[in-house]
Tab-separated table of C-alpha atoms and ligand atoms in Angstrom:
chain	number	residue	atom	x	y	z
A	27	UNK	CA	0.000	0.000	0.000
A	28	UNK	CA	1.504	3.441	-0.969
A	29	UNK	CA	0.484	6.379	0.847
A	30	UNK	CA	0.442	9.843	-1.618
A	31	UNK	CA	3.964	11.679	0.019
A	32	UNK	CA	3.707	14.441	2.149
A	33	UNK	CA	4.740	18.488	1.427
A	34	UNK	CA	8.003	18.032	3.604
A	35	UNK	CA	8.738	15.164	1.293
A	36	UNK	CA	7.486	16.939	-1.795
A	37	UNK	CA	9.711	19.509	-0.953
A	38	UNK	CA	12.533	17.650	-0.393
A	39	UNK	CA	12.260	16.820	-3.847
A	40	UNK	CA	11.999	20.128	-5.589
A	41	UNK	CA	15.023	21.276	-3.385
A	42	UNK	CA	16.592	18.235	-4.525
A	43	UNK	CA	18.828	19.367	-7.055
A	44	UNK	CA	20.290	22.139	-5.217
A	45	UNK	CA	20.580	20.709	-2.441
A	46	UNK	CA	22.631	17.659	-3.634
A	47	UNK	CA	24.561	20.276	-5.326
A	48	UNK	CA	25.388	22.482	-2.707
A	49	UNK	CA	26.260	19.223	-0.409
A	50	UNK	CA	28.947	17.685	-3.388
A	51	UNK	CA	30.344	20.802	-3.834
A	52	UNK	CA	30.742	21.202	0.019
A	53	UNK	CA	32.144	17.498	0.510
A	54	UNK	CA	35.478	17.419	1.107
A	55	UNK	CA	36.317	21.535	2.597
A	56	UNK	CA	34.949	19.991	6.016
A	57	UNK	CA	37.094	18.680	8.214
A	58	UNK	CA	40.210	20.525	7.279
A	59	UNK	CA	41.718	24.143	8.521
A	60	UNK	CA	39.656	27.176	6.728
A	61	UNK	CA	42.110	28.947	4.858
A	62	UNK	CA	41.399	31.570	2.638
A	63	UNK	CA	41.183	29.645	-0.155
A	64	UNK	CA	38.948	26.859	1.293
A	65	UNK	CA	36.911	30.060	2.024
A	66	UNK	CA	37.123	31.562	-1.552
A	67	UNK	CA	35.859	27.807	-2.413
A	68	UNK	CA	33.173	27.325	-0.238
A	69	UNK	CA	31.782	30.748	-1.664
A	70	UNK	CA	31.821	29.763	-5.169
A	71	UNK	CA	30.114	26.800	-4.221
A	72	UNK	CA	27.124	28.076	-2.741
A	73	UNK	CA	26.811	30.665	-5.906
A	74	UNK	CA	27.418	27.549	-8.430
A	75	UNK	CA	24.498	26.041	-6.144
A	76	UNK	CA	22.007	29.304	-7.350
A	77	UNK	CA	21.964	31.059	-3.682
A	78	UNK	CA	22.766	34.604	-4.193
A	79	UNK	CA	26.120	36.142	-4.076
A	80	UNK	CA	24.914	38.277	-0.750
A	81	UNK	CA	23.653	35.405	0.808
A	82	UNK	CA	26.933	33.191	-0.179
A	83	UNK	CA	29.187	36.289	1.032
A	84	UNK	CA	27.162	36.072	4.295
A	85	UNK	CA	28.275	32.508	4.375
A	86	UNK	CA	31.534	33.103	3.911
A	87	UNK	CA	31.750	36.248	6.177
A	88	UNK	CA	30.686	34.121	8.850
A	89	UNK	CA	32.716	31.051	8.840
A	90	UNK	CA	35.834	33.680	8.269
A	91	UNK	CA	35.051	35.611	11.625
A	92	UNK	CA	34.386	32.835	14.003
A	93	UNK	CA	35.937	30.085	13.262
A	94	UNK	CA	38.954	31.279	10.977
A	95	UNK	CA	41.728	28.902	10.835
A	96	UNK	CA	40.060	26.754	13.324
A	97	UNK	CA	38.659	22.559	11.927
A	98	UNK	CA	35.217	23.042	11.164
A	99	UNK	CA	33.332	20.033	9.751
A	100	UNK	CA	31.300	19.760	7.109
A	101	UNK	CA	28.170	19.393	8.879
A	102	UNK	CA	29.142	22.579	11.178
A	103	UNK	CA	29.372	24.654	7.960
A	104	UNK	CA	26.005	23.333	6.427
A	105	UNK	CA	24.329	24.534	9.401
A	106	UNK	CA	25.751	27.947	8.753
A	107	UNK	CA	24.440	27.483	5.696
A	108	UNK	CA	21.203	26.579	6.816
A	109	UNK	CA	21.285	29.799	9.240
A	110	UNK	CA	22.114	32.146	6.264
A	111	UNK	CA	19.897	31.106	4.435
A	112	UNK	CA	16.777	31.090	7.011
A	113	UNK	CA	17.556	35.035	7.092
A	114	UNK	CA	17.467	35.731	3.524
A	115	UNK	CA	13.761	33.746	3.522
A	116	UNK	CA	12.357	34.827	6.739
A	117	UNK	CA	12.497	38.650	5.370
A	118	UNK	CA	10.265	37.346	2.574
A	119	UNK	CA	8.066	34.820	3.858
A	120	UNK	CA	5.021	36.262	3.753
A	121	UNK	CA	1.012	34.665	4.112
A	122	UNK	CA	-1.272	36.531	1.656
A	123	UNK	CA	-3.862	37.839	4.320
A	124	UNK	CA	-7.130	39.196	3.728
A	125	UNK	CA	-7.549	42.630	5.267
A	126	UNK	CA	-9.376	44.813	2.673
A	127	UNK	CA	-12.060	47.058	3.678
A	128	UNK	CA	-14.623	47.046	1.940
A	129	UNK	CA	-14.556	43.530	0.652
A	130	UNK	CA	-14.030	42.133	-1.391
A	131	UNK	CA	-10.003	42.294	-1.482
A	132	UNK	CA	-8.577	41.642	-5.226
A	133	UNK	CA	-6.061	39.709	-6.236
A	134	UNK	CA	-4.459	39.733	-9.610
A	135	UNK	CA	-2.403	37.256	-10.679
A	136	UNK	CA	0.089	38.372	-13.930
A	137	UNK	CA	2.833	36.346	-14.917
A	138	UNK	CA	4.284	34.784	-18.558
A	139	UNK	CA	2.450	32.040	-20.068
A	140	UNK	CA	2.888	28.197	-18.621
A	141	UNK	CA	4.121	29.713	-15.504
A	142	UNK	CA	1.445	28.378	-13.653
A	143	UNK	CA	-0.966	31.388	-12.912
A	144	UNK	CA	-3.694	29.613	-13.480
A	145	UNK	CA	-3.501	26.204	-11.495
A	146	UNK	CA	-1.546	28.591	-8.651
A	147	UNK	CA	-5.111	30.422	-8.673
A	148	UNK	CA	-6.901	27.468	-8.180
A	149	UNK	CA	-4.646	26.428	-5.326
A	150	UNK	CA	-5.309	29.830	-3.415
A	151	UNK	CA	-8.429	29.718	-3.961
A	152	UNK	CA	-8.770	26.251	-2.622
A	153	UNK	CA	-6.355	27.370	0.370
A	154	UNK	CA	-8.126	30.414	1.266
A	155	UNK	CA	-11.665	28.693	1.566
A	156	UNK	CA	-10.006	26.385	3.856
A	157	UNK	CA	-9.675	29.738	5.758
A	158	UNK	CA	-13.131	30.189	5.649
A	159	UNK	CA	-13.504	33.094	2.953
A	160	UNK	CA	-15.783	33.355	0.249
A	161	UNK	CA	-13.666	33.335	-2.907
A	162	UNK	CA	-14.894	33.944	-6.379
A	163	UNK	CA	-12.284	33.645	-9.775
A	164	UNK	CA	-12.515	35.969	-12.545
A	165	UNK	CA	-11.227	34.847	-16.125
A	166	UNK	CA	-9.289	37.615	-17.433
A	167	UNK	CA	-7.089	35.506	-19.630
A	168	UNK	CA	-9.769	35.880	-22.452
A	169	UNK	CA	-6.919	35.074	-25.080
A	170	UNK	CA	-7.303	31.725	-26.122
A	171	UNK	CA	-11.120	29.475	-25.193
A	172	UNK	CA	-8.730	27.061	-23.963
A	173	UNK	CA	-7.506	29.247	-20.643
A	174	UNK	CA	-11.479	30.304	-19.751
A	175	UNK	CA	-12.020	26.421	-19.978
A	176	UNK	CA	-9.640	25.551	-17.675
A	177	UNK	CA	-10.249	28.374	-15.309
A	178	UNK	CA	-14.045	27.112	-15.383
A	179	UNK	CA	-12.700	23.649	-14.509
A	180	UNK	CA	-10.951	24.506	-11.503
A	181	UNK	CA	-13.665	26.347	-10.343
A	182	UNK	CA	-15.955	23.831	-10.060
A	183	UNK	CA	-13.311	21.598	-8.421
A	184	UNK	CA	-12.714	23.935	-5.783
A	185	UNK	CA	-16.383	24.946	-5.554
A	186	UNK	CA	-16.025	28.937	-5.943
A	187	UNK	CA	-18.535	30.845	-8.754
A	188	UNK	CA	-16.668	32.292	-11.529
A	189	UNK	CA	-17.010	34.976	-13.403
A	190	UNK	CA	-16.201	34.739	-17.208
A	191	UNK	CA	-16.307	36.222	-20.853
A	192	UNK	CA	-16.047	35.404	-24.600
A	193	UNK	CA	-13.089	34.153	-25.734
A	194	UNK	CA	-11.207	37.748	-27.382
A	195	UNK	CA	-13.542	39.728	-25.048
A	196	UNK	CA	-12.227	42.502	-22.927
A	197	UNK	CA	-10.628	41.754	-19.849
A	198	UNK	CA	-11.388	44.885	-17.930
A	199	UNK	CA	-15.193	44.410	-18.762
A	200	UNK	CA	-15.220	41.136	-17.009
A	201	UNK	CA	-13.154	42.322	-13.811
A	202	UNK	CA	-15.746	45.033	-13.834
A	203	UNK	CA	-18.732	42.595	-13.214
A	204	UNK	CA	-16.987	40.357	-11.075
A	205	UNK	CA	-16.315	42.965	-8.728
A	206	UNK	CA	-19.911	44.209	-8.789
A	207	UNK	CA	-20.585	41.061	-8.443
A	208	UNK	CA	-18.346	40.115	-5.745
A	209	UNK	CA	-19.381	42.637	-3.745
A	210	UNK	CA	-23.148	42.569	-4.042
A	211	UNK	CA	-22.645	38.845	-2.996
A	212	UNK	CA	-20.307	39.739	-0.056
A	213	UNK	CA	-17.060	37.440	-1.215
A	214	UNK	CA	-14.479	38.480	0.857
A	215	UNK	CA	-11.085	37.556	-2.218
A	216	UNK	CA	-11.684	37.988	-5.456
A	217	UNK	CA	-8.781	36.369	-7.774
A	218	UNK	CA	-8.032	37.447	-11.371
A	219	UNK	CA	-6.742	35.220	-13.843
A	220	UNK	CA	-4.833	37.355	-17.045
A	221	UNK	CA	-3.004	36.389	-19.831
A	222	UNK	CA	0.631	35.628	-20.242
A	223	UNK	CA	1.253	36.535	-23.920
A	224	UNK	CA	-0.415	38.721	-26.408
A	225	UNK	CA	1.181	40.008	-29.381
A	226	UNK	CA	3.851	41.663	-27.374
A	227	UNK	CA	5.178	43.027	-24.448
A	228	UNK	CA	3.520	46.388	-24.840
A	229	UNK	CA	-0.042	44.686	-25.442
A	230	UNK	CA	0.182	42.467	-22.656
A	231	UNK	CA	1.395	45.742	-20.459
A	232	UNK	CA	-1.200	47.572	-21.742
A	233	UNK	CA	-4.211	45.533	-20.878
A	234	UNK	CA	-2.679	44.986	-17.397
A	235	UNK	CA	-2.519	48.715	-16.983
A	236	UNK	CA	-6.632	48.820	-18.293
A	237	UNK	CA	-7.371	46.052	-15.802
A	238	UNK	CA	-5.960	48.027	-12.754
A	239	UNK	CA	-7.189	51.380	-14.230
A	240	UNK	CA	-10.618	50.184	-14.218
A	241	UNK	CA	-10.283	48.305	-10.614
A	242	UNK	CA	-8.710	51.983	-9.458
A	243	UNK	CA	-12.259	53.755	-10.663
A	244	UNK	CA	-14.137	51.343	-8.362
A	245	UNK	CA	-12.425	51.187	-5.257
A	246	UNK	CA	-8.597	53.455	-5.066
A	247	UNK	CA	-6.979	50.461	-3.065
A	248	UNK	CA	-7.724	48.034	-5.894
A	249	UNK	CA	-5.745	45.756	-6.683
A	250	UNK	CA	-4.771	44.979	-3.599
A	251	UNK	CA	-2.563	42.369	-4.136
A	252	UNK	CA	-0.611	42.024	-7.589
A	253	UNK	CA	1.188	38.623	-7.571
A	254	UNK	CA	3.508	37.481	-10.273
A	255	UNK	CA	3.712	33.711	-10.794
A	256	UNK	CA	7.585	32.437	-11.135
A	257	UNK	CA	8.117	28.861	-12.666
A	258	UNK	CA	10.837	27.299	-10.435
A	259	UNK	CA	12.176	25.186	-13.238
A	260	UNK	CA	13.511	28.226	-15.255
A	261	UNK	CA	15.765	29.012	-12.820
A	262	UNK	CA	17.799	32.637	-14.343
A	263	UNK	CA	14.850	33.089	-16.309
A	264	UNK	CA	12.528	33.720	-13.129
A	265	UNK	CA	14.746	36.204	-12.007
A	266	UNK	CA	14.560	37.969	-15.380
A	267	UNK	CA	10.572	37.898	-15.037
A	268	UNK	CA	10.571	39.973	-11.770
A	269	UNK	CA	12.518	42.408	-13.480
A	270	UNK	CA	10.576	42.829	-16.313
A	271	UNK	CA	7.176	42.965	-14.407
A	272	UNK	CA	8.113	44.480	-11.196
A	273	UNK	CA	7.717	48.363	-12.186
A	274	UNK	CA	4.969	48.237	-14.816
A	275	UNK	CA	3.401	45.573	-13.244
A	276	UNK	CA	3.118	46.988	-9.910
A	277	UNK	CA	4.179	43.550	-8.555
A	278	UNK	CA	3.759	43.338	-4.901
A	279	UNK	CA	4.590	39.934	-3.754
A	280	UNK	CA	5.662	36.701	-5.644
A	281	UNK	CA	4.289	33.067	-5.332
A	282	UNK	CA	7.252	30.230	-6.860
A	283	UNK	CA	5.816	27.071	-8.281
A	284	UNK	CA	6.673	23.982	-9.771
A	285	UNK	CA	8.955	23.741	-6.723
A	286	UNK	CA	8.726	19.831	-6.725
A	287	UNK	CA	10.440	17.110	-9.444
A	288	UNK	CA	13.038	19.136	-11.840
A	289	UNK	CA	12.996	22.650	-9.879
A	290	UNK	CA	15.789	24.564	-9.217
A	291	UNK	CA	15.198	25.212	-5.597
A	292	UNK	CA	18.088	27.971	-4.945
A	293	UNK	CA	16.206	30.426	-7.017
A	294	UNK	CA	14.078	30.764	-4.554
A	295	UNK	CA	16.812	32.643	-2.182
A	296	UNK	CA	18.011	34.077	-4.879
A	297	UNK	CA	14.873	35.437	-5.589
A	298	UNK	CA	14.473	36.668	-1.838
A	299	UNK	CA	18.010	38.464	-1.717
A	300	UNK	CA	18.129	39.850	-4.783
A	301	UNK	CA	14.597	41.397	-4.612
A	302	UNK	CA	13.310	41.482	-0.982
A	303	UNK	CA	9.474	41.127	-2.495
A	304	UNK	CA	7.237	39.267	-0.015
A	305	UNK	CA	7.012	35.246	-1.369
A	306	UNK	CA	3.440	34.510	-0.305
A	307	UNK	CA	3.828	30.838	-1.274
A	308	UNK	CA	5.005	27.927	-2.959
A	309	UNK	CA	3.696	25.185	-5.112
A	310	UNK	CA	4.912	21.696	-5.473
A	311	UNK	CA	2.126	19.965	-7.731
A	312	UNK	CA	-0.647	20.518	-9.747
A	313	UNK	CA	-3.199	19.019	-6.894
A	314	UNK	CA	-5.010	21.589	-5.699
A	315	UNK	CA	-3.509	20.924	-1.749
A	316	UNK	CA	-0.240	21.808	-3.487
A	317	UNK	CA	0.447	25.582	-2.756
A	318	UNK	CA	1.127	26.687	0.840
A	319	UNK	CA	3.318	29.663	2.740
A	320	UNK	CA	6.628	28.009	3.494
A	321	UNK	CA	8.380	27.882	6.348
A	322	UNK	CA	12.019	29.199	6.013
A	323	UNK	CA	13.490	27.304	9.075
A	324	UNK	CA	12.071	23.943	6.778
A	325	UNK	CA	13.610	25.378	3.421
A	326	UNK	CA	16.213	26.161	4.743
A	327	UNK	CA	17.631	23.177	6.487
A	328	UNK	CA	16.132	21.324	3.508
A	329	UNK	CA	18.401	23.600	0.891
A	330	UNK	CA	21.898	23.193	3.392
A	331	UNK	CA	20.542	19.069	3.329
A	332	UNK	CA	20.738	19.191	7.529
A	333	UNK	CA	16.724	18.798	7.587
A	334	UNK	CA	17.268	15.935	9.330
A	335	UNK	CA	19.809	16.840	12.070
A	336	UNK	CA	18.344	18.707	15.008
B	26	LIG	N1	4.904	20.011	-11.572
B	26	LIG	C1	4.154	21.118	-11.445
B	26	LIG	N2	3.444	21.536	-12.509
B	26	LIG	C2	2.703	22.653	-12.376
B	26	LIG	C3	2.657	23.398	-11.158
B	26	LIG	N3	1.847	24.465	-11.347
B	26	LIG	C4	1.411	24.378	-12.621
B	26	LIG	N4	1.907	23.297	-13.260
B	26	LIG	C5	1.686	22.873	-14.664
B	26	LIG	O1	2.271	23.830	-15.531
B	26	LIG	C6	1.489	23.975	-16.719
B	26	LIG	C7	1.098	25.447	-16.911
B	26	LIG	O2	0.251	25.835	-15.818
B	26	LIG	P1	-0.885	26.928	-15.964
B	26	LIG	O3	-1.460	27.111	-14.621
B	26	LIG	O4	-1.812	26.586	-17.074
B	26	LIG	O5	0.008	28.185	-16.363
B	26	LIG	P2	-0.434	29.623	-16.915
B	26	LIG	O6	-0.257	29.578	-18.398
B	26	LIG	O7	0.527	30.585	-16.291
B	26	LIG	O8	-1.830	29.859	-16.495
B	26	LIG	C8	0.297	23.075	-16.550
B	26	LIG	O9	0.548	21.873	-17.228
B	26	LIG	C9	0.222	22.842	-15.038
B	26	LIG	O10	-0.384	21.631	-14.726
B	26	LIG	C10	3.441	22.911	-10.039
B	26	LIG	O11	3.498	23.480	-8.935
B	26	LIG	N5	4.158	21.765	-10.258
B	27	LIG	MG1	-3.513	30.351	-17.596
């Protein structure tokens, strides 16, 4: 009998890579005096192992002024590791929370194609109604039939109303009703699904900057949240999408996914260092349970592979 693994396990999988990584390229410094060069090494091989240069320097800077010179073993500098890396993530590991007044608060969720917006929606929306809030999706990805489909599907798997248009039709019209709607039926989050490619850059820019102009009109605070979905698996390439979104996009926190099977784990503190924006969660499947906040004492240890040491 096989029982389905748990999110501690899950997540020792998408940390996987980087952690074995980070472990083999630490193997073998233990044990022996820290010179300066077996610093200058151990350095390099956090960065080769995608944790950010600060963080990595922080390592480093660290091992240098306490225990300079002296044996340190290879488990003693994976918890320093671990400890550097827990204060990159803590800064950023943030819970969405649902504060607006007047309800409902809303969310919009921007991000490139395949990145996982949509499914991520699903998963919050499933999460927050464990929290006891009325949700309700809106399907402003009116670009291809396909992406109103699927947002439709998800819907009724999580049990939330939806509110959707014609395939082409105008994204801003549709957030428009759902908020009326939204708020004449006293949902407390309402999530907003867009599209990751249009023609170009400046369309897709455009109609983000309609979506929020329109959400302005009706209530100044709105949107409240604008989250930009990063696909794990990318690695570089997720860094390069917060820069390109953060400023037009008014991007105020970031959710990772695909942070299970093939991910690249480290850009996650990357991610944190380089931009400080609040991570509201992670996702490590496509099951609706499979988006949570994380816990950067558990990513952490998981990342410097001491999870298991206490
Ligand atoms: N392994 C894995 N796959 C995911 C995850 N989130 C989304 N996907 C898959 O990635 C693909 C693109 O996701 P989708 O939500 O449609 O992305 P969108 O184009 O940004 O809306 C789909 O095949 C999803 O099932 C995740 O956390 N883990
Ligand atoms: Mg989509």
């Amino acid at each position: 009998m096989s029982t389905s693994p748990t999110w501690h396990e899950k997540l020792l999988g998408g940390f996987r890579r980087t952690s074995d990584r980070l472990v083999g390229n630490l193997a073998g410094l233990g044990g022996a005096r820290l010179t300066d060069e077996t610093l200058e090494e151990i350095e390099e091989a956090l960065i080769a192992s995608d944790l950010g240069p600060a963080t990595a320097a922080h390592v480093r800077g660290r091992l240098a002024e306490g225990t300079f010179g002296r044996d340190m073993e290879e488990l003693g500098i994976r918890l320093v590791v671990a400890e550097e890396v827990e204060k990159t993530l803590a800064k950023v590991a943030t819970p969405l929370e649902v504060t607006a007044f007047p309800r409902p608060q809303v969310i919009l969720v921007i991000g490139v194609n395949g990145s996982g917006k949509t499914t991520t929606i699903a998963k919050l929306a499933h999460l927050l109604m464990e929290q006891d809030y009325g949700v309700m999706l809106a399907a402003g990805d009116t670009f291809r039939a396909a992406a109103i489909g699927q947002l439709r599907t998800w819907a009724e798997r999580v049990g939330v109303p939806i509110v959707t248009g014609k395939e082409g039709g105008d994204p801003a019209g549709i957030v428009f009703e759902a908020v009326r709607q939204a708020t004449e039926t006293g949902i407390d989050v309402l999530i907003v699904d867009t599209a990751g490619r249009l023609q170009n850059k400046r369309e897709l820019m455009d109609e983000l900057s309609k979506i929020r102009r329109v959400l302005g009109r009706l209530n100044p605070a709105s949107p409240h949240d604008v989250v930009l979905v990063l696909d794990a698996t990318t690695g570089q390439n997720a860094l390069n999408q917060i820069e390109v979104f953060k400023d037009v996009a008014g991007v105020t926190g970031l959710v990772m996914t695909k942070l299970d099977g093939t991910a690249r784990g480290g850009v996650l503190v990357a991610a944190a260092e380089k931009y400080g924006l609040p991570i509201h969660a992670i996702g490590i499947g496509e099951g609706m349970t499979d988006l949570r906040p994380f816990d950067a004492s558990e990513v952490s240890r998981i990342i410097a592979g001491v999870e298991r040491v206490k």
